[in-house]
mmCIF file of C-alpha atoms and ligand atoms in Angstrom:
data_model
loop_
_atom_site.group_PDB
_atom_site.id
_atom_site.type_symbol
_atom_site.label_atom_id
_atom_site.label_comp_id
_atom_site.label_asym_id
_atom_site.label_seq_id
_atom_site.Cartn_x
_atom_site.Cartn_y
_atom_site.Cartn_z
ATOM 1 C CA MET A 1 69.462 5.365 -1.761
ATOM 2 C CA LEU A 2 68.839 5.322 1.995
ATOM 3 C CA ILE A 3 66.159 6.980 4.153
ATOM 4 C CA ASP A 4 66.117 8.021 7.808
ATOM 5 C CA SER A 5 62.545 7.168 8.840
ATOM 6 C CA HIS A 6 62.747 8.623 12.369
ATOM 7 C CA CYS A 7 64.833 11.546 13.599
ATOM 8 C CA HIS A 8 64.495 14.753 15.605
ATOM 9 C CA ILE A 9 66.717 17.174 13.681
ATOM 10 C CA HIS A 10 63.981 19.848 13.747
ATOM 11 C CA ASP A 11 64.150 20.014 17.561
ATOM 12 C CA LYS A 12 66.077 23.049 18.762
ATOM 13 C CA GLN A 13 66.601 21.411 22.165
ATOM 14 C CA PHE A 14 69.096 19.128 20.418
ATOM 15 C CA PHE A 15 70.141 20.799 17.168
ATOM 16 C CA ASP A 16 71.362 24.276 16.324
ATOM 17 C CA LEU A 17 68.842 25.040 13.565
ATOM 18 C CA SER A 18 71.193 27.592 11.999
ATOM 19 C CA LYS A 19 73.311 24.556 11.068
ATOM 20 C CA THR A 20 70.561 22.441 9.492
ATOM 21 C CA ASP A 21 72.161 22.793 6.054
ATOM 22 C CA GLU A 22 75.292 21.067 7.383
ATOM 23 C CA VAL A 23 73.233 18.207 8.787
ATOM 24 C CA LEU A 24 71.389 17.791 5.474
ATOM 25 C CA THR A 25 74.593 18.044 3.434
ATOM 26 C CA HIS A 26 76.163 15.341 5.611
ATOM 27 C CA MET A 27 73.008 13.280 5.063
ATOM 28 C CA HIS A 28 73.220 13.549 1.275
ATOM 29 C CA GLU A 29 76.983 12.914 1.265
ATOM 30 C CA ASN A 30 76.217 9.589 2.905
ATOM 31 C CA GLY A 31 73.603 8.584 0.347
ATOM 32 C CA VAL A 32 70.642 9.306 2.619
ATOM 33 C CA GLU A 33 68.159 11.087 0.361
ATOM 34 C CA LYS A 34 65.130 11.591 2.590
ATOM 35 C CA CYS A 35 64.261 11.836 6.259
ATOM 36 C CA ILE A 36 61.181 12.023 8.462
ATOM 37 C CA VAL A 37 61.209 14.321 11.509
ATOM 38 C CA ILE A 38 59.138 13.052 14.412
ATOM 39 C CA GLY A 39 56.886 15.137 16.638
ATOM 40 C CA THR A 40 56.866 14.413 20.372
ATOM 41 C CA ASP A 41 54.036 16.765 21.447
ATOM 42 C CA PRO A 42 51.684 19.173 19.651
ATOM 43 C CA LEU A 43 54.108 22.112 19.842
ATOM 44 C CA ASP A 44 57.074 20.043 18.720
ATOM 45 C CA SER A 45 54.935 18.581 15.923
ATOM 46 C CA ALA A 46 54.144 22.089 14.695
ATOM 47 C CA ALA A 47 57.896 22.764 14.657
ATOM 48 C CA ALA A 48 58.384 19.543 12.669
ATOM 49 C CA CYS A 49 55.734 20.695 10.179
ATOM 50 C CA ASP A 50 57.445 24.050 9.789
ATOM 51 C CA PHE A 51 60.856 22.402 9.374
ATOM 52 C CA ALA A 52 59.559 20.049 6.660
ATOM 53 C CA SER A 53 58.013 22.962 4.779
ATOM 54 C CA LYS A 54 61.498 24.492 4.443
ATOM 55 C CA HIS A 55 63.341 21.395 3.230
ATOM 56 C CA GLU A 56 62.339 19.400 0.186
ATOM 57 C CA GLU A 57 63.867 16.134 1.431
ATOM 58 C CA VAL A 58 62.084 16.212 4.801
ATOM 59 C CA TRP A 59 58.622 14.932 5.840
ATOM 60 C CA TRP A 60 57.073 15.049 9.318
ATOM 61 C CA THR A 61 54.825 13.269 11.806
ATOM 62 C CA PHE A 62 52.284 14.402 14.385
ATOM 63 C CA GLY A 63 53.090 12.861 17.737
ATOM 64 C CA TYR A 64 52.754 12.932 21.484
ATOM 65 C CA HIS A 65 55.319 10.939 23.448
ATOM 66 C CA PRO A 66 53.748 8.827 26.234
ATOM 67 C CA ASN A 67 56.043 10.310 28.893
ATOM 68 C CA ASP A 68 55.174 13.894 27.956
ATOM 69 C CA PHE A 69 51.451 13.966 28.794
ATOM 70 C CA ASP A 70 50.597 15.250 32.292
ATOM 71 C CA GLY A 71 47.043 13.895 32.314
ATOM 72 C CA ASP A 72 45.240 17.194 31.695
ATOM 73 C CA LYS A 73 42.464 15.913 29.439
ATOM 74 C CA ALA A 74 40.876 19.297 28.756
ATOM 75 C CA LYS A 75 44.223 20.682 27.615
ATOM 76 C CA LEU A 76 44.793 17.625 25.438
ATOM 77 C CA GLU A 77 41.450 18.122 23.758
ATOM 78 C CA ALA A 78 42.210 21.815 23.186
ATOM 79 C CA ASP A 79 45.711 21.031 21.836
ATOM 80 C CA LEU A 80 44.444 18.348 19.454
ATOM 81 C CA SER A 81 41.672 20.561 18.215
ATOM 82 C CA ALA A 82 44.112 23.466 17.689
ATOM 83 C CA ALA A 83 46.327 21.124 15.664
ATOM 84 C CA LYS A 84 43.603 20.379 13.101
ATOM 85 C CA PRO A 85 44.904 22.819 10.453
ATOM 86 C CA ILE A 86 48.375 21.238 10.327
ATOM 87 C CA LEU A 87 46.861 17.753 10.040
ATOM 88 C CA ALA A 88 45.924 18.760 6.498
ATOM 89 C CA ASP A 89 49.569 19.480 5.623
ATOM 90 C CA LYS A 90 50.781 17.623 2.521
ATOM 91 C CA LYS A 91 54.061 16.552 4.106
ATOM 92 C CA LEU A 92 52.436 14.940 7.139
ATOM 93 C CA VAL A 93 53.127 11.215 6.691
ATOM 94 C CA ALA A 94 52.247 9.568 10.004
ATOM 95 C CA VAL A 95 51.061 9.858 13.572
ATOM 96 C CA GLY A 96 53.897 9.343 16.043
ATOM 97 C CA GLU A 97 55.745 8.945 18.036
ATOM 98 C CA VAL A 98 52.998 7.600 20.262
ATOM 99 C CA GLY A 99 52.795 4.538 22.460
ATOM 100 C CA LEU A 100 53.361 3.362 26.002
ATOM 101 C CA ASP A 101 56.570 3.647 28.019
ATOM 102 C CA TYR A 102 56.815 2.049 31.463
ATOM 103 C CA HIS A 103 60.597 2.084 31.580
ATOM 104 C CA PHE A 104 61.292 4.907 34.007
ATOM 105 C CA ASP A 105 59.593 5.417 37.376
ATOM 106 C CA GLY A 106 56.859 7.998 37.636
ATOM 107 C CA TYR A 107 54.757 6.984 34.646
ATOM 108 C CA ASN A 108 50.971 6.895 34.819
ATOM 109 C CA LYS A 109 49.425 3.986 32.920
ATOM 110 C CA ASP A 110 45.964 5.536 32.691
ATOM 111 C CA PHE A 111 47.264 8.821 31.272
ATOM 112 C CA GLN A 112 49.414 6.978 28.750
ATOM 113 C CA ARG A 113 46.575 4.723 27.592
ATOM 114 C CA TYR A 114 44.203 7.673 27.297
ATOM 115 C CA LEU A 115 46.698 9.636 25.222
ATOM 116 C CA LEU A 116 47.484 6.671 22.982
ATOM 117 C CA GLU A 117 43.803 6.010 22.262
ATOM 118 C CA ASN A 118 43.249 9.658 21.356
ATOM 119 C CA MET A 119 46.252 9.685 19.036
ATOM 120 C CA LEU A 120 45.287 6.410 17.351
ATOM 121 C CA GLN A 121 41.828 7.794 16.725
ATOM 122 C CA ILE A 122 43.486 10.635 14.798
ATOM 123 C CA ALA A 123 45.593 8.147 12.825
ATOM 124 C CA GLN A 124 42.543 6.068 11.997
ATOM 125 C CA ASP A 125 40.418 9.092 11.049
ATOM 126 C CA HIS A 126 43.145 10.434 8.743
ATOM 127 C CA ASN A 127 44.198 7.009 7.465
ATOM 128 C CA LEU A 128 47.776 7.647 8.585
ATOM 129 C CA PRO A 129 50.340 4.994 9.563
ATOM 130 C CA VAL A 130 51.818 5.190 13.049
ATOM 131 C CA SER A 131 55.367 5.336 14.378
ATOM 132 C CA PHE A 132 55.040 3.534 17.708
ATOM 133 C CA HIS A 133 57.218 4.054 20.752
ATOM 134 C CA VAL A 134 56.616 1.104 23.104
ATOM 135 C CA ARG A 135 58.946 0.308 25.968
ATOM 136 C CA ASP A 136 58.377 -2.380 28.613
ATOM 137 C CA ALA A 137 54.647 -2.122 27.927
ATOM 138 C CA TYR A 138 53.648 -4.592 25.179
ATOM 139 C CA ASP A 139 51.115 -6.460 27.358
ATOM 140 C CA ASP A 140 49.093 -3.265 27.653
ATOM 141 C CA PHE A 141 49.906 -2.101 24.141
ATOM 142 C CA TRP A 142 48.525 -4.965 22.045
ATOM 143 C CA PRO A 143 44.901 -4.770 23.275
ATOM 144 C CA ILE A 144 44.797 -1.033 22.448
ATOM 145 C CA PHE A 145 46.498 -1.562 19.086
ATOM 146 C CA ASN A 146 43.988 -4.287 18.233
ATOM 147 C CA ASN A 147 41.069 -1.884 18.720
ATOM 148 C CA PHE A 148 42.072 0.304 15.770
ATOM 149 C CA HIS A 149 42.218 -0.133 12.016
ATOM 150 C CA LEU A 150 45.456 1.450 10.913
ATOM 151 C CA PRO A 151 47.467 1.441 7.706
ATOM 152 C CA THR A 152 50.729 -0.533 7.841
ATOM 153 C CA SER A 153 52.667 0.906 10.777
ATOM 154 C CA VAL A 154 56.061 0.736 12.479
ATOM 155 C CA LEU A 155 57.446 -0.262 15.869
ATOM 156 C CA HIS A 156 60.173 2.351 16.138
ATOM 157 C CA SER A 157 63.498 1.344 17.756
ATOM 158 C CA TYR A 158 62.380 -2.219 18.343
ATOM 159 C CA SER A 159 64.361 -3.949 21.097
ATOM 160 C CA ASP A 160 61.779 -6.069 22.916
ATOM 161 C CA SER A 161 61.348 -9.858 23.058
ATOM 162 C CA LYS A 162 61.192 -12.400 20.279
ATOM 163 C CA LYS A 163 57.610 -13.150 21.310
ATOM 164 C CA ASN A 164 56.501 -9.552 20.786
ATOM 165 C CA MET A 165 58.496 -9.391 17.566
ATOM 166 C CA ASN A 166 56.561 -12.392 16.286
ATOM 167 C CA ALA A 167 53.290 -10.786 17.387
ATOM 168 C CA GLY A 168 54.266 -7.643 15.460
ATOM 169 C CA LEU A 169 55.160 -9.674 12.379
ATOM 170 C CA GLU A 170 51.807 -11.442 12.549
ATOM 171 C CA LYS A 171 50.001 -8.104 12.743
ATOM 172 C CA GLY A 172 51.812 -6.850 9.643
ATOM 173 C CA LEU A 173 53.986 -4.327 11.461
ATOM 174 C CA TYR A 174 57.430 -3.146 10.368
ATOM 175 C CA PHE A 175 60.414 -2.603 12.662
ATOM 176 C CA GLY A 176 62.612 0.481 12.975
ATOM 177 C CA VAL A 177 66.273 -0.537 13.157
ATOM 178 C CA ASN A 178 68.756 2.044 14.417
ATOM 179 C CA GLY A 179 72.184 2.389 16.022
ATOM 180 C CA LEU A 180 71.151 0.088 18.871
ATOM 181 C CA ALA A 181 71.600 -2.868 16.549
ATOM 182 C CA THR A 182 75.256 -1.928 16.071
ATOM 183 C CA PHE A 183 76.154 -2.015 19.769
ATOM 184 C CA ALA A 184 73.427 -3.813 21.775
ATOM 185 C CA ASP A 185 72.392 -7.452 21.983
ATOM 186 C CA ILE A 186 68.833 -7.301 20.606
ATOM 187 C CA VAL A 187 66.569 -9.442 18.424
ATOM 188 C CA HIS A 188 66.665 -8.910 14.677
ATOM 189 C CA PRO A 189 63.446 -8.945 12.635
ATOM 190 C CA PRO A 190 63.523 -10.392 9.118
ATOM 191 C CA LEU A 191 65.011 -8.079 6.498
ATOM 192 C CA GLU A 192 61.750 -7.780 4.515
ATOM 193 C CA ARG A 193 60.150 -6.116 7.543
ATOM 194 C CA ILE A 194 62.755 -3.588 8.601
ATOM 195 C CA ILE A 195 63.271 0.079 7.911
ATOM 196 C CA PHE A 196 66.212 2.217 8.982
ATOM 197 C CA GLU A 197 66.083 5.154 11.343
ATOM 198 C CA THR A 198 68.605 7.062 13.440
ATOM 199 C CA ASP A 199 66.433 8.551 16.219
ATOM 200 C CA ALA A 200 69.002 11.381 16.032
ATOM 201 C CA PRO A 201 70.259 12.905 18.329
ATOM 202 C CA PHE A 202 70.024 9.633 20.307
ATOM 203 C CA LEU A 203 71.398 6.108 19.784
ATOM 204 C CA THR A 204 74.428 7.003 17.684
ATOM 205 C CA PRO A 205 75.676 3.880 15.863
ATOM 206 C CA LYS A 206 79.165 2.447 15.955
ATOM 207 C CA PRO A 207 81.785 3.743 15.201
ATOM 208 C CA PHE A 208 80.516 7.183 16.236
ATOM 209 C CA ARG A 209 79.373 6.342 19.788
ATOM 210 C CA GLY A 210 79.828 9.350 22.080
ATOM 211 C CA THR A 211 78.973 11.924 19.397
ATOM 212 C CA ILE A 212 75.593 13.385 18.463
ATOM 213 C CA ASN A 213 73.630 11.233 16.021
ATOM 214 C CA MET A 214 72.677 12.522 12.543
ATOM 215 C CA PRO A 215 70.613 11.167 9.633
ATOM 216 C CA GLY A 216 73.794 10.567 7.588
ATOM 217 C CA TYR A 217 74.661 7.763 9.990
ATOM 218 C CA VAL A 218 71.904 5.625 8.490
ATOM 219 C CA ARG A 219 74.767 4.605 6.232
ATOM 220 C CA ASN A 220 76.536 2.952 9.175
ATOM 221 C CA ILE A 221 73.358 1.162 10.222
ATOM 222 C CA ALA A 222 72.948 -0.083 6.637
ATOM 223 C CA GLU A 223 76.562 -1.283 6.639
ATOM 224 C CA TRP A 224 75.908 -3.187 9.853
ATOM 225 C CA ALA A 225 72.750 -4.685 8.299
ATOM 226 C CA ALA A 226 74.567 -5.718 5.103
ATOM 227 C CA ASP A 227 76.984 -7.673 7.250
ATOM 228 C CA HIS A 228 74.343 -9.094 9.605
ATOM 229 C CA TYR A 229 71.843 -10.141 6.935
ATOM 230 C CA GLN A 230 74.617 -11.214 4.525
ATOM 231 C CA GLN A 231 73.312 -9.108 1.652
ATOM 232 C CA ASP A 232 75.077 -6.560 -0.473
ATOM 233 C CA PHE A 233 74.715 -2.920 0.492
ATOM 234 C CA ALA A 234 72.668 -2.045 -2.624
ATOM 235 C CA THR A 235 70.101 -4.768 -1.906
ATOM 236 C CA ILE A 236 69.794 -3.716 1.735
ATOM 237 C CA SER A 237 69.307 -0.085 0.696
ATOM 238 C CA LYS A 238 66.693 -0.975 -1.897
ATOM 239 C CA ILE A 239 64.585 -3.248 0.333
ATOM 240 C CA THR A 240 64.537 -0.902 3.328
ATOM 241 C CA SER A 241 63.971 2.285 1.319
ATOM 242 C CA GLU A 242 61.115 0.718 -0.637
ATOM 243 C CA ASN A 243 59.580 -0.302 2.686
ATOM 244 C CA VAL A 244 59.725 3.290 3.912
ATOM 245 C CA GLU A 245 58.318 4.656 0.657
ATOM 246 C CA LYS A 246 55.460 2.173 0.757
ATOM 247 C CA ILE A 247 54.536 2.783 4.422
ATOM 248 C CA PHE A 248 54.839 6.575 4.474
ATOM 249 C CA LYS A 249 54.097 7.237 0.785
ATOM 250 C CA ILE A 250 57.128 9.474 0.290
HETATM 251 ZN ZN1 ZN B 301 62.248 9.347 18.548
#
């Protein structure tokens, strides 16, 4: 059994929601039994909640992507307070994606830090793990991370340095491995600390590069991992799925 721990198949910007059954059938045909849809702002998180309520094999997260906050603190407070009812939803399994992203020009460090601290407070208050999105920003990320007491959490789509990987390992974090591993030259965390994800519709693994990503392609990531870690496919599936089940309690 495999699990997609991070995808965006609830997002109508990317997926035709009248075809969700096809996406889920493809997922099951490939041995992927569960998936977690990831919110990227309060509205999108509400859509993720609604999507999960309609599909038994889907759970969701409450997130706010660092690049999506415009710095309006009053609006943030209003949005987070309006979201309180859905934070009690039984299929909510994490806060995320949240983090810091200094990759593209135009980012505002203060806005991003402010947002991250607010979101981590929610995670801490609700005792929820976090799916972190951190890009080119680990020096600023660690001090904020260290200020909170969070359940075992995940660095989604990890592709940073060996040094930051070791810091993450030391802090008990897990690492989201996706299609990037199949086509990019990145560091590889130890097998005991990885979970699979697709980040669908992005980062489609080999051999499907150039097409839209789907949760069923976790199978191809697992096949890559079986080869890379020199383990049989069943062992890889078991270790990574148990990691997901333990972290997100699904
Ligand atoms: Zn994502």
